[in-house]
PDB file of C-alpha atoms and ligand atoms in Angstrom:
ATOM      1  CA  MET A   1     -20.745  14.265   4.720  1.00  0.00           C
ATOM      2  CA  ALA A   2     -19.165  13.854   1.318  1.00  0.00           C
ATOM      3  CA  ILE A   3     -16.436  11.645   2.741  1.00  0.00           C
ATOM      4  CA  GLU A   4     -18.970   9.371   4.409  1.00  0.00           C
ATOM      5  CA  SER A   5     -21.052   8.927   1.270  1.00  0.00           C
ATOM      6  CA  ASN A   6     -17.949   8.547  -0.896  1.00  0.00           C
ATOM      7  CA  LEU A   7     -16.750   5.783   1.423  1.00  0.00           C
ATOM      8  CA  ARG A   8     -20.103   4.035   1.215  1.00  0.00           C
ATOM      9  CA  ASP A   9     -19.977   4.224  -2.570  1.00  0.00           C
ATOM     10  CA  ILE A  10     -16.390   2.916  -2.722  1.00  0.00           C
ATOM     11  CA  ARG A  11     -17.173   0.024  -0.365  1.00  0.00           C
ATOM     12  CA  ASP A  12     -20.104  -0.950  -2.576  1.00  0.00           C
ATOM     13  CA  ARG A  13     -17.931  -0.835  -5.661  1.00  0.00           C
ATOM     14  CA  ILE A  14     -15.213  -2.881  -3.943  1.00  0.00           C
ATOM     15  CA  ALA A  15     -17.758  -5.529  -2.957  1.00  0.00           C
ATOM     16  CA  SER A  16     -19.245  -5.661  -6.465  1.00  0.00           C
ATOM     17  CA  ALA A  17     -15.834  -5.955  -8.095  1.00  0.00           C
ATOM     18  CA  ALA A  18     -14.858  -8.731  -5.689  1.00  0.00           C
ATOM     19  CA  LEU A  19     -18.041 -10.683  -6.357  1.00  0.00           C
ATOM     20  CA  ALA A  20     -17.634 -10.161 -10.107  1.00  0.00           C
ATOM     21  CA  GLY A  21     -14.162 -11.664  -9.792  1.00  0.00           C
ATOM     22  CA  GLY A  22     -15.463 -14.609  -7.778  1.00  0.00           C
ATOM     23  CA  ARG A  23     -13.922 -13.343  -4.533  1.00  0.00           C
ATOM     24  CA  GLU A  24     -15.116 -12.591  -1.019  1.00  0.00           C
ATOM     25  CA  PRO A  25     -15.617  -8.839  -0.536  1.00  0.00           C
ATOM     26  CA  ALA A  26     -13.923  -9.187   2.859  1.00  0.00           C
ATOM     27  CA  SER A  27     -10.728 -10.355   1.138  1.00  0.00           C
ATOM     28  CA  VAL A  28     -10.127  -6.785  -0.090  1.00  0.00           C
ATOM     29  CA  ARG A  29      -9.105  -4.062   2.349  1.00  0.00           C
ATOM     30  CA  LEU A  30      -9.493  -0.379   1.609  1.00  0.00           C
ATOM     31  CA  VAL A  31      -6.520   1.881   2.321  1.00  0.00           C
ATOM     32  CA  ALA A  32      -7.889   5.432   2.367  1.00  0.00           C
ATOM     33  CA  VAL A  33      -5.097   7.614   0.977  1.00  0.00           C
ATOM     34  CA  SER A  34      -5.208  10.816   3.015  1.00  0.00           C
ATOM     35  CA  LYS A  35      -2.053  12.507   1.709  1.00  0.00           C
ATOM     36  CA  THR A  36      -2.377  16.299   1.485  1.00  0.00           C
ATOM     37  CA  ARG A  37      -5.703  16.123   3.401  1.00  0.00           C
ATOM     38  CA  PRO A  38      -6.036  17.570   6.910  1.00  0.00           C
ATOM     39  CA  ALA A  39      -6.440  15.473  10.060  1.00  0.00           C
ATOM     40  CA  GLU A  40     -10.091  16.542  10.161  1.00  0.00           C
ATOM     41  CA  ASP A  41     -10.734  14.583   6.950  1.00  0.00           C
ATOM     42  CA  VAL A  42      -9.152  11.508   8.539  1.00  0.00           C
ATOM     43  CA  ARG A  43     -11.393  11.952  11.578  1.00  0.00           C
ATOM     44  CA  GLU A  44     -14.447  12.206   9.361  1.00  0.00           C
ATOM     45  CA  ALA A  45     -13.491   8.972   7.606  1.00  0.00           C
ATOM     46  CA  LEU A  46     -12.844   7.324  10.996  1.00  0.00           C
ATOM     47  CA  ARG A  47     -16.349   8.278  12.114  1.00  0.00           C
ATOM     48  CA  ALA A  48     -17.611   6.614   8.953  1.00  0.00           C
ATOM     49  CA  GLY A  49     -15.876   3.387   9.971  1.00  0.00           C
ATOM     50  CA  GLN A  50     -12.650   3.641   7.953  1.00  0.00           C
ATOM     51  CA  THR A  51      -9.626   2.500   9.986  1.00  0.00           C
ATOM     52  CA  VAL A  52      -6.752   2.040   7.502  1.00  0.00           C
ATOM     53  CA  PHE A  53      -5.108   5.150   6.035  1.00  0.00           C
ATOM     54  CA  GLY A  54      -2.244   5.541   3.580  1.00  0.00           C
ATOM     55  CA  GLU A  55       0.267   8.387   3.580  1.00  0.00           C
ATOM     56  CA  ASN A  56       3.129   9.260   1.210  1.00  0.00           C
ATOM     57  CA  TYR A  57       5.225  11.791   3.083  1.00  0.00           C
ATOM     58  CA  VAL A  58       6.985  11.151   6.391  1.00  0.00           C
ATOM     59  CA  GLN A  59       6.758  14.665   7.784  1.00  0.00           C
ATOM     60  CA  GLU A  60       3.106  15.016   6.886  1.00  0.00           C
ATOM     61  CA  LEU A  61       2.255  11.643   8.397  1.00  0.00           C
ATOM     62  CA  VAL A  62       4.050  12.381  11.666  1.00  0.00           C
ATOM     63  CA  GLU A  63       2.286  15.723  12.078  1.00  0.00           C
ATOM     64  CA  LYS A  64      -1.127  14.386  11.122  1.00  0.00           C
ATOM     65  CA  ALA A  65      -0.866  11.330  13.354  1.00  0.00           C
ATOM     66  CA  ALA A  66       0.058  13.534  16.320  1.00  0.00           C
ATOM     67  CA  GLY A  67      -3.259  15.345  15.947  1.00  0.00           C
ATOM     68  CA  ILE A  68      -5.401  12.210  15.965  1.00  0.00           C
ATOM     69  CA  GLN A  69      -6.275  10.415  19.202  1.00  0.00           C
ATOM     70  CA  GLU A  70      -8.333   7.589  17.736  1.00  0.00           C
ATOM     71  CA  ALA A  71      -6.748   4.265  16.804  1.00  0.00           C
ATOM     72  CA  VAL A  72      -5.599   4.470  13.194  1.00  0.00           C
ATOM     73  CA  GLU A  73      -3.817   1.810  11.171  1.00  0.00           C
ATOM     74  CA  TRP A  74      -1.320   3.859   9.153  1.00  0.00           C
ATOM     75  CA  HIS A  75       0.242   2.431   6.015  1.00  0.00           C
ATOM     76  CA  PHE A  76       3.192   4.146   4.361  1.00  0.00           C
ATOM     77  CA  ILE A  77       2.796   3.971   0.576  1.00  0.00           C
ATOM     78  CA  GLY A  78       5.191   6.590  -0.826  1.00  0.00           C
ATOM     79  CA  HIS A  79       8.800   6.651  -1.877  1.00  0.00           C
ATOM     80  CA  MET A  80      10.874   6.413   1.289  1.00  0.00           C
ATOM     81  CA  GLN A  81      14.289   7.820   2.101  1.00  0.00           C
ATOM     82  CA  SER A  82      16.208   5.600   4.498  1.00  0.00           C
ATOM     83  CA  ASN A  83      17.196   8.493   6.762  1.00  0.00           C
ATOM     84  CA  LYS A  84      13.513   9.171   7.501  1.00  0.00           C
ATOM     85  CA  VAL A  85      12.569   5.648   8.563  1.00  0.00           C
ATOM     86  CA  LYS A  86      13.255   6.282  12.238  1.00  0.00           C
ATOM     87  CA  GLN A  87      10.584   8.991  12.339  1.00  0.00           C
ATOM     88  CA  ILE A  88       7.834   6.513  11.570  1.00  0.00           C
ATOM     89  CA  ALA A  89       9.203   3.463  13.396  1.00  0.00           C
ATOM     90  CA  GLY A  90       6.402   1.929  15.402  1.00  0.00           C
ATOM     91  CA  LEU A  91       3.877   4.405  13.976  1.00  0.00           C
ATOM     92  CA  VAL A  92       2.990   2.592  10.769  1.00  0.00           C
ATOM     93  CA  SER A  93       1.789  -0.983  10.605  1.00  0.00           C
ATOM     94  CA  MET A  94       2.773  -1.591   7.008  1.00  0.00           C
ATOM     95  CA  ILE A  95       5.193  -0.103   4.460  1.00  0.00           C
ATOM     96  CA  HIS A  96       4.083  -0.793   0.878  1.00  0.00           C
ATOM     97  CA  SER A  97       7.017   0.775  -0.907  1.00  0.00           C
ATOM     98  CA  VAL A  98      10.148  -1.234  -0.106  1.00  0.00           C
ATOM     99  CA  ASP A  99      12.163  -1.312  -3.314  1.00  0.00           C
ATOM    100  CA  ARG A 100      15.738  -1.872  -2.185  1.00  0.00           C
ATOM    101  CA  LEU A 101      17.691  -3.846   0.405  1.00  0.00           C
ATOM    102  CA  SER A 102      19.256  -0.801   2.094  1.00  0.00           C
ATOM    103  CA  LEU A 103      15.779   0.521   2.919  1.00  0.00           C
ATOM    104  CA  ALA A 104      14.625  -2.822   4.309  1.00  0.00           C
ATOM    105  CA  GLU A 105      17.793  -2.985   6.424  1.00  0.00           C
ATOM    106  CA  GLU A 106      17.060   0.404   7.942  1.00  0.00           C
ATOM    107  CA  ILE A 107      13.421  -0.533   8.642  1.00  0.00           C
ATOM    108  CA  SER A 108      14.598  -3.731  10.330  1.00  0.00           C
ATOM    109  CA  ARG A 109      17.163  -1.798  12.383  1.00  0.00           C
ATOM    110  CA  GLN A 110      14.635   0.806  13.567  1.00  0.00           C
ATOM    111  CA  TRP A 111      11.864  -1.687  14.368  1.00  0.00           C
ATOM    112  CA  GLY A 112      14.465  -3.878  16.059  1.00  0.00           C
ATOM    113  CA  LYS A 113      15.221  -1.063  18.508  1.00  0.00           C
ATOM    114  CA  LEU A 114      11.552  -1.202  19.477  1.00  0.00           C
ATOM    115  CA  GLY A 115      11.693  -4.972  19.794  1.00  0.00           C
ATOM    116  CA  CYS A 116       9.106  -5.555  17.100  1.00  0.00           C
ATOM    117  CA  CYS A 117       8.647  -6.336  13.468  1.00  0.00           C
ATOM    118  CA  CYS A 118       7.379  -4.265  10.527  1.00  0.00           C
ATOM    119  CA  ASP A 119       5.144  -5.753   7.850  1.00  0.00           C
ATOM    120  CA  ILE A 120       6.398  -4.728   4.427  1.00  0.00           C
ATOM    121  CA  LEU A 121       5.490  -5.146   0.787  1.00  0.00           C
ATOM    122  CA  ILE A 122       8.018  -5.210  -2.018  1.00  0.00           C
ATOM    123  CA  GLN A 123       7.219  -2.544  -4.608  1.00  0.00           C
ATOM    124  CA  VAL A 124       7.706  -3.834  -8.138  1.00  0.00           C
ATOM    125  CA  ASN A 125       7.983  -1.636 -11.208  1.00  0.00           C
ATOM    126  CA  ILE A 126       6.082  -3.955 -13.534  1.00  0.00           C
ATOM    127  CA  SER A 127       5.898  -1.478 -16.411  1.00  0.00           C
ATOM    128  CA  GLY A 128       9.615  -0.669 -16.257  1.00  0.00           C
ATOM    129  CA  GLU A 129       8.888   3.062 -16.609  1.00  0.00           C
ATOM    130  CA  ALA A 130      11.987   5.037 -15.653  1.00  0.00           C
ATOM    131  CA  THR A 131       9.941   7.488 -13.581  1.00  0.00           C
ATOM    132  CA  LYS A 132       8.465   4.784 -11.337  1.00  0.00           C
ATOM    133  CA  SER A 133       9.925   3.455  -8.105  1.00  0.00           C
ATOM    134  CA  GLY A 134      10.143  -0.253  -7.529  1.00  0.00           C
ATOM    135  CA  THR A 135      12.477  -3.117  -8.049  1.00  0.00           C
ATOM    136  CA  SER A 136      12.422  -4.679 -11.493  1.00  0.00           C
ATOM    137  CA  GLU A 137      10.401  -7.820 -11.976  1.00  0.00           C
ATOM    138  CA  ALA A 138      13.600  -9.699 -12.756  1.00  0.00           C
ATOM    139  CA  GLU A 139      15.211  -8.693  -9.459  1.00  0.00           C
ATOM    140  CA  ALA A 140      12.170  -9.044  -7.201  1.00  0.00           C
ATOM    141  CA  LEU A 141      12.843 -12.598  -6.059  1.00  0.00           C
ATOM    142  CA  GLN A 142      16.462 -11.816  -5.261  1.00  0.00           C
ATOM    143  CA  LEU A 143      15.353  -8.825  -3.177  1.00  0.00           C
ATOM    144  CA  VAL A 144      12.741 -10.917  -1.359  1.00  0.00           C
ATOM    145  CA  ARG A 145      15.386 -13.527  -0.505  1.00  0.00           C
ATOM    146  CA  ALA A 146      17.753 -10.890   0.858  1.00  0.00           C
ATOM    147  CA  VAL A 147      15.048  -9.090   2.864  1.00  0.00           C
ATOM    148  CA  ALA A 148      13.896 -12.422   4.306  1.00  0.00           C
ATOM    149  CA  GLN A 149      17.232 -12.637   6.142  1.00  0.00           C
ATOM    150  CA  LEU A 150      16.493  -9.512   8.162  1.00  0.00           C
ATOM    151  CA  PRO A 151      15.215 -10.103  11.699  1.00  0.00           C
ATOM    152  CA  ASN A 152      12.673  -7.286  12.139  1.00  0.00           C
ATOM    153  CA  VAL A 153      10.754  -7.107   8.868  1.00  0.00           C
ATOM    154  CA  ARG A 154       8.174  -9.524   7.517  1.00  0.00           C
ATOM    155  CA  VAL A 155       7.512  -9.658   3.773  1.00  0.00           C
ATOM    156  CA  GLN A 156       3.751  -9.941   3.332  1.00  0.00           C
ATOM    157  CA  GLY A 157       3.389  -9.448  -0.401  1.00  0.00           C
ATOM    158  CA  LEU A 158       3.894  -7.122  -3.360  1.00  0.00           C
ATOM    159  CA  MET A 159       2.796  -3.655  -4.435  1.00  0.00           C
ATOM    160  CA  THR A 160       2.741  -1.976  -7.818  1.00  0.00           C
ATOM    161  CA  MET A 161       1.673   1.206  -9.583  1.00  0.00           C
ATOM    162  CA  PRO A 162       0.910   0.680 -13.263  1.00  0.00           C
ATOM    163  CA  PRO A 163       1.282   3.515 -15.763  1.00  0.00           C
ATOM    164  CA  PHE A 164      -1.604   5.978 -15.808  1.00  0.00           C
ATOM    165  CA  PHE A 165      -4.254   5.202 -18.409  1.00  0.00           C
ATOM    166  CA  ASP A 166      -7.604   6.860 -19.072  1.00  0.00           C
ATOM    167  CA  ASP A 167      -9.014   3.404 -19.628  1.00  0.00           C
ATOM    168  CA  PRO A 168      -8.656   1.235 -16.491  1.00  0.00           C
ATOM    169  CA  GLU A 169      -8.754  -1.893 -18.644  1.00  0.00           C
ATOM    170  CA  ALA A 170      -5.345  -0.898 -19.990  1.00  0.00           C
ATOM    171  CA  ALA A 171      -3.901  -1.311 -16.471  1.00  0.00           C
ATOM    172  CA  ARG A 172      -5.281  -4.821 -16.073  1.00  0.00           C
ATOM    173  CA  PRO A 173      -2.303  -6.705 -17.626  1.00  0.00           C
ATOM    174  CA  PHE A 174       0.031  -5.035 -15.106  1.00  0.00           C
ATOM    175  CA  PHE A 175      -2.154  -6.220 -12.221  1.00  0.00           C
ATOM    176  CA  ALA A 176      -2.283  -9.731 -13.684  1.00  0.00           C
ATOM    177  CA  GLU A 177       1.506  -9.692 -13.987  1.00  0.00           C
ATOM    178  CA  LEU A 178       1.948  -8.735 -10.322  1.00  0.00           C
ATOM    179  CA  LEU A 179      -0.305 -11.642  -9.296  1.00  0.00           C
ATOM    180  CA  HIS A 180       1.714 -13.970 -11.525  1.00  0.00           C
ATOM    181  CA  LEU A 181       4.982 -12.751  -9.980  1.00  0.00           C
ATOM    182  CA  SER A 182       3.649 -13.228  -6.445  1.00  0.00           C
ATOM    183  CA  GLN A 183       2.691 -16.800  -7.312  1.00  0.00           C
ATOM    184  CA  LEU A 184       6.182 -17.463  -8.669  1.00  0.00           C
ATOM    185  CA  ILE A 185       7.729 -16.071  -5.482  1.00  0.00           C
ATOM    186  CA  GLU A 186       5.289 -17.988  -3.293  1.00  0.00           C
ATOM    187  CA  ALA A 187       6.288 -21.198  -5.055  1.00  0.00           C
ATOM    188  CA  GLU A 188       9.917 -20.600  -4.047  1.00  0.00           C
ATOM    189  CA  GLY A 189       8.880 -21.111  -0.418  1.00  0.00           C
ATOM    190  CA  VAL A 190      11.337 -18.591   1.007  1.00  0.00           C
ATOM    191  CA  PRO A 191      11.278 -19.068   4.806  1.00  0.00           C
ATOM    192  CA  GLY A 192       9.482 -16.261   6.635  1.00  0.00           C
ATOM    193  CA  VAL A 193       8.061 -14.787   3.447  1.00  0.00           C
ATOM    194  CA  GLU A 194       4.334 -14.677   2.789  1.00  0.00           C
ATOM    195  CA  MET A 195       2.672 -13.587  -0.428  1.00  0.00           C
ATOM    196  CA  ARG A 196      -0.752 -12.912   1.022  1.00  0.00           C
ATOM    197  CA  GLU A 197      -1.085  -9.234   0.115  1.00  0.00           C
ATOM    198  CA  LEU A 198      -1.267  -7.607  -3.310  1.00  0.00           C
ATOM    199  CA  SER A 199      -1.410  -3.827  -3.016  1.00  0.00           C
ATOM    200  CA  MET A 200      -2.681  -2.548  -6.342  1.00  0.00           C
ATOM    201  CA  GLY A 201      -5.472  -0.365  -7.669  1.00  0.00           C
ATOM    202  CA  MET A 202      -6.203   3.336  -7.108  1.00  0.00           C
ATOM    203  CA  SER A 203      -9.247   5.558  -7.714  1.00  0.00           C
ATOM    204  CA  GLY A 204      -9.216   5.100 -11.471  1.00  0.00           C
ATOM    205  CA  ASP A 205      -8.562   1.395 -11.746  1.00  0.00           C
ATOM    206  CA  PHE A 206      -9.274  -0.428  -8.471  1.00  0.00           C
ATOM    207  CA  GLU A 207     -12.080  -2.572  -9.868  1.00  0.00           C
ATOM    208  CA  ALA A 208      -9.801  -4.135 -12.479  1.00  0.00           C
ATOM    209  CA  ALA A 209      -7.146  -4.609  -9.775  1.00  0.00           C
ATOM    210  CA  ILE A 210      -9.608  -6.430  -7.517  1.00  0.00           C
ATOM    211  CA  GLN A 211     -10.663  -8.726 -10.313  1.00  0.00           C
ATOM    212  CA  GLU A 212      -6.970  -9.554 -10.788  1.00  0.00           C
ATOM    213  CA  GLY A 213      -6.459 -10.345  -7.101  1.00  0.00           C
ATOM    214  CA  ALA A 214      -5.795  -7.111  -5.160  1.00  0.00           C
ATOM    215  CA  THR A 215      -6.103  -7.514  -1.372  1.00  0.00           C
ATOM    216  CA  LEU A 216      -5.261  -3.868  -0.607  1.00  0.00           C
ATOM    217  CA  VAL A 217      -6.584  -1.025  -2.759  1.00  0.00           C
ATOM    218  CA  ARG A 218      -5.160   2.462  -2.215  1.00  0.00           C
ATOM    219  CA  ILE A 219      -7.840   5.063  -2.881  1.00  0.00           C
ATOM    220  CA  GLY A 220      -7.531   8.810  -2.320  1.00  0.00           C
ATOM    221  CA  THR A 221      -9.318  11.039  -4.802  1.00  0.00           C
ATOM    222  CA  SER A 222     -12.574   9.090  -4.881  1.00  0.00           C
ATOM    223  CA  ILE A 223     -12.898   9.402  -1.098  1.00  0.00           C
ATOM    224  CA  PHE A 224     -11.443  12.796  -0.250  1.00  0.00           C
ATOM    225  CA  GLY A 225     -11.838  14.659  -3.553  1.00  0.00           C
ATOM    226  CA  THR A 226      -9.237  15.956  -5.986  1.00  0.00           C
ATOM    227  CA  ARG A 227      -5.956  17.052  -4.451  1.00  0.00           C
TER     228      ARG A 227
HETATM  229  C1  PLP B   1      -1.762   9.098  -4.214  1.00  0.00           C
HETATM  230  C2  PLP B   1      -1.564   7.618  -4.274  1.00  0.00           C
HETATM  231  C3  PLP B   1      -2.670   6.747  -4.347  1.00  0.00           C
HETATM  232  C4  PLP B   1      -4.104   7.216  -4.439  1.00  0.00           C
HETATM  233  O1  PLP B   1      -4.378   7.700  -5.726  1.00  0.00           O
HETATM  234  P1  PLP B   1      -5.839   8.208  -6.132  1.00  0.00           P
HETATM  235  O2  PLP B   1      -5.794   8.244  -7.610  1.00  0.00           O
HETATM  236  O3  PLP B   1      -6.005   9.557  -5.510  1.00  0.00           O
HETATM  237  O4  PLP B   1      -6.830   7.237  -5.616  1.00  0.00           O
HETATM  238  C5  PLP B   1      -2.410   5.384  -4.332  1.00  0.00           C
HETATM  239  N1  PLP B   1      -1.151   4.900  -4.254  1.00  0.00           N
HETATM  240  C6  PLP B   1      -0.083   5.696  -4.193  1.00  0.00           C
HETATM  241  C7  PLP B   1       1.273   5.090  -4.105  1.00  0.00           C
HETATM  242  C8  PLP B   1      -0.249   7.077  -4.205  1.00  0.00           C
HETATM  243  O5  PLP B   1       0.838   7.859  -4.169  1.00  0.00           O
END
């Protein structure tokens, strides 16, 4: 029950934030972050019409997905070790957290074995915090160019995690910077690369992210409760 009403509330807030930013509500997709939550919570969200779910840990995702019969669009959003890619090949439809060429190469290799292509986002560490994953802003274009050469991945956009602030307005400049970077990369016209997705915004700051152009918001706590 709580999950259903939380989802309704979040969808309303997403729509309001989009309209406030002069955007179509349908241009923002909700990724329900179900990490650490049981499969039953995912099922409850599915019954409430949620279809896209984000997970951070390979083992947890594989086990959870095995217990769910319904069609789920899984997105991998956490830090990824290359040696674990094969466990989720074909299972996830998007990986948000590609921050190095060696990882993209492994994703391409594993999806290639299946004869298909994986949609990926390049994770950028806009704030430059040492504790955060992501390629630096300065190296993002170079990484995009290198990844674009790989046969079985498709770059669809960028992802970022700003520093944590109590005030969501403090995160806004980091979201604006990611949009700016995606426009710079788009302008380079790298063959095969699209900059149509911006994955940014979590429970505490998704409205600011949407106003700055987010197309994918990753929300856990506000849907499933505190972890
Ligand atoms: C956990 C997590 C989220 C969701 O965070 P909430 O604050 O619970 O909404 C979003 N993105 C990433 C990468 C995460 O690890």
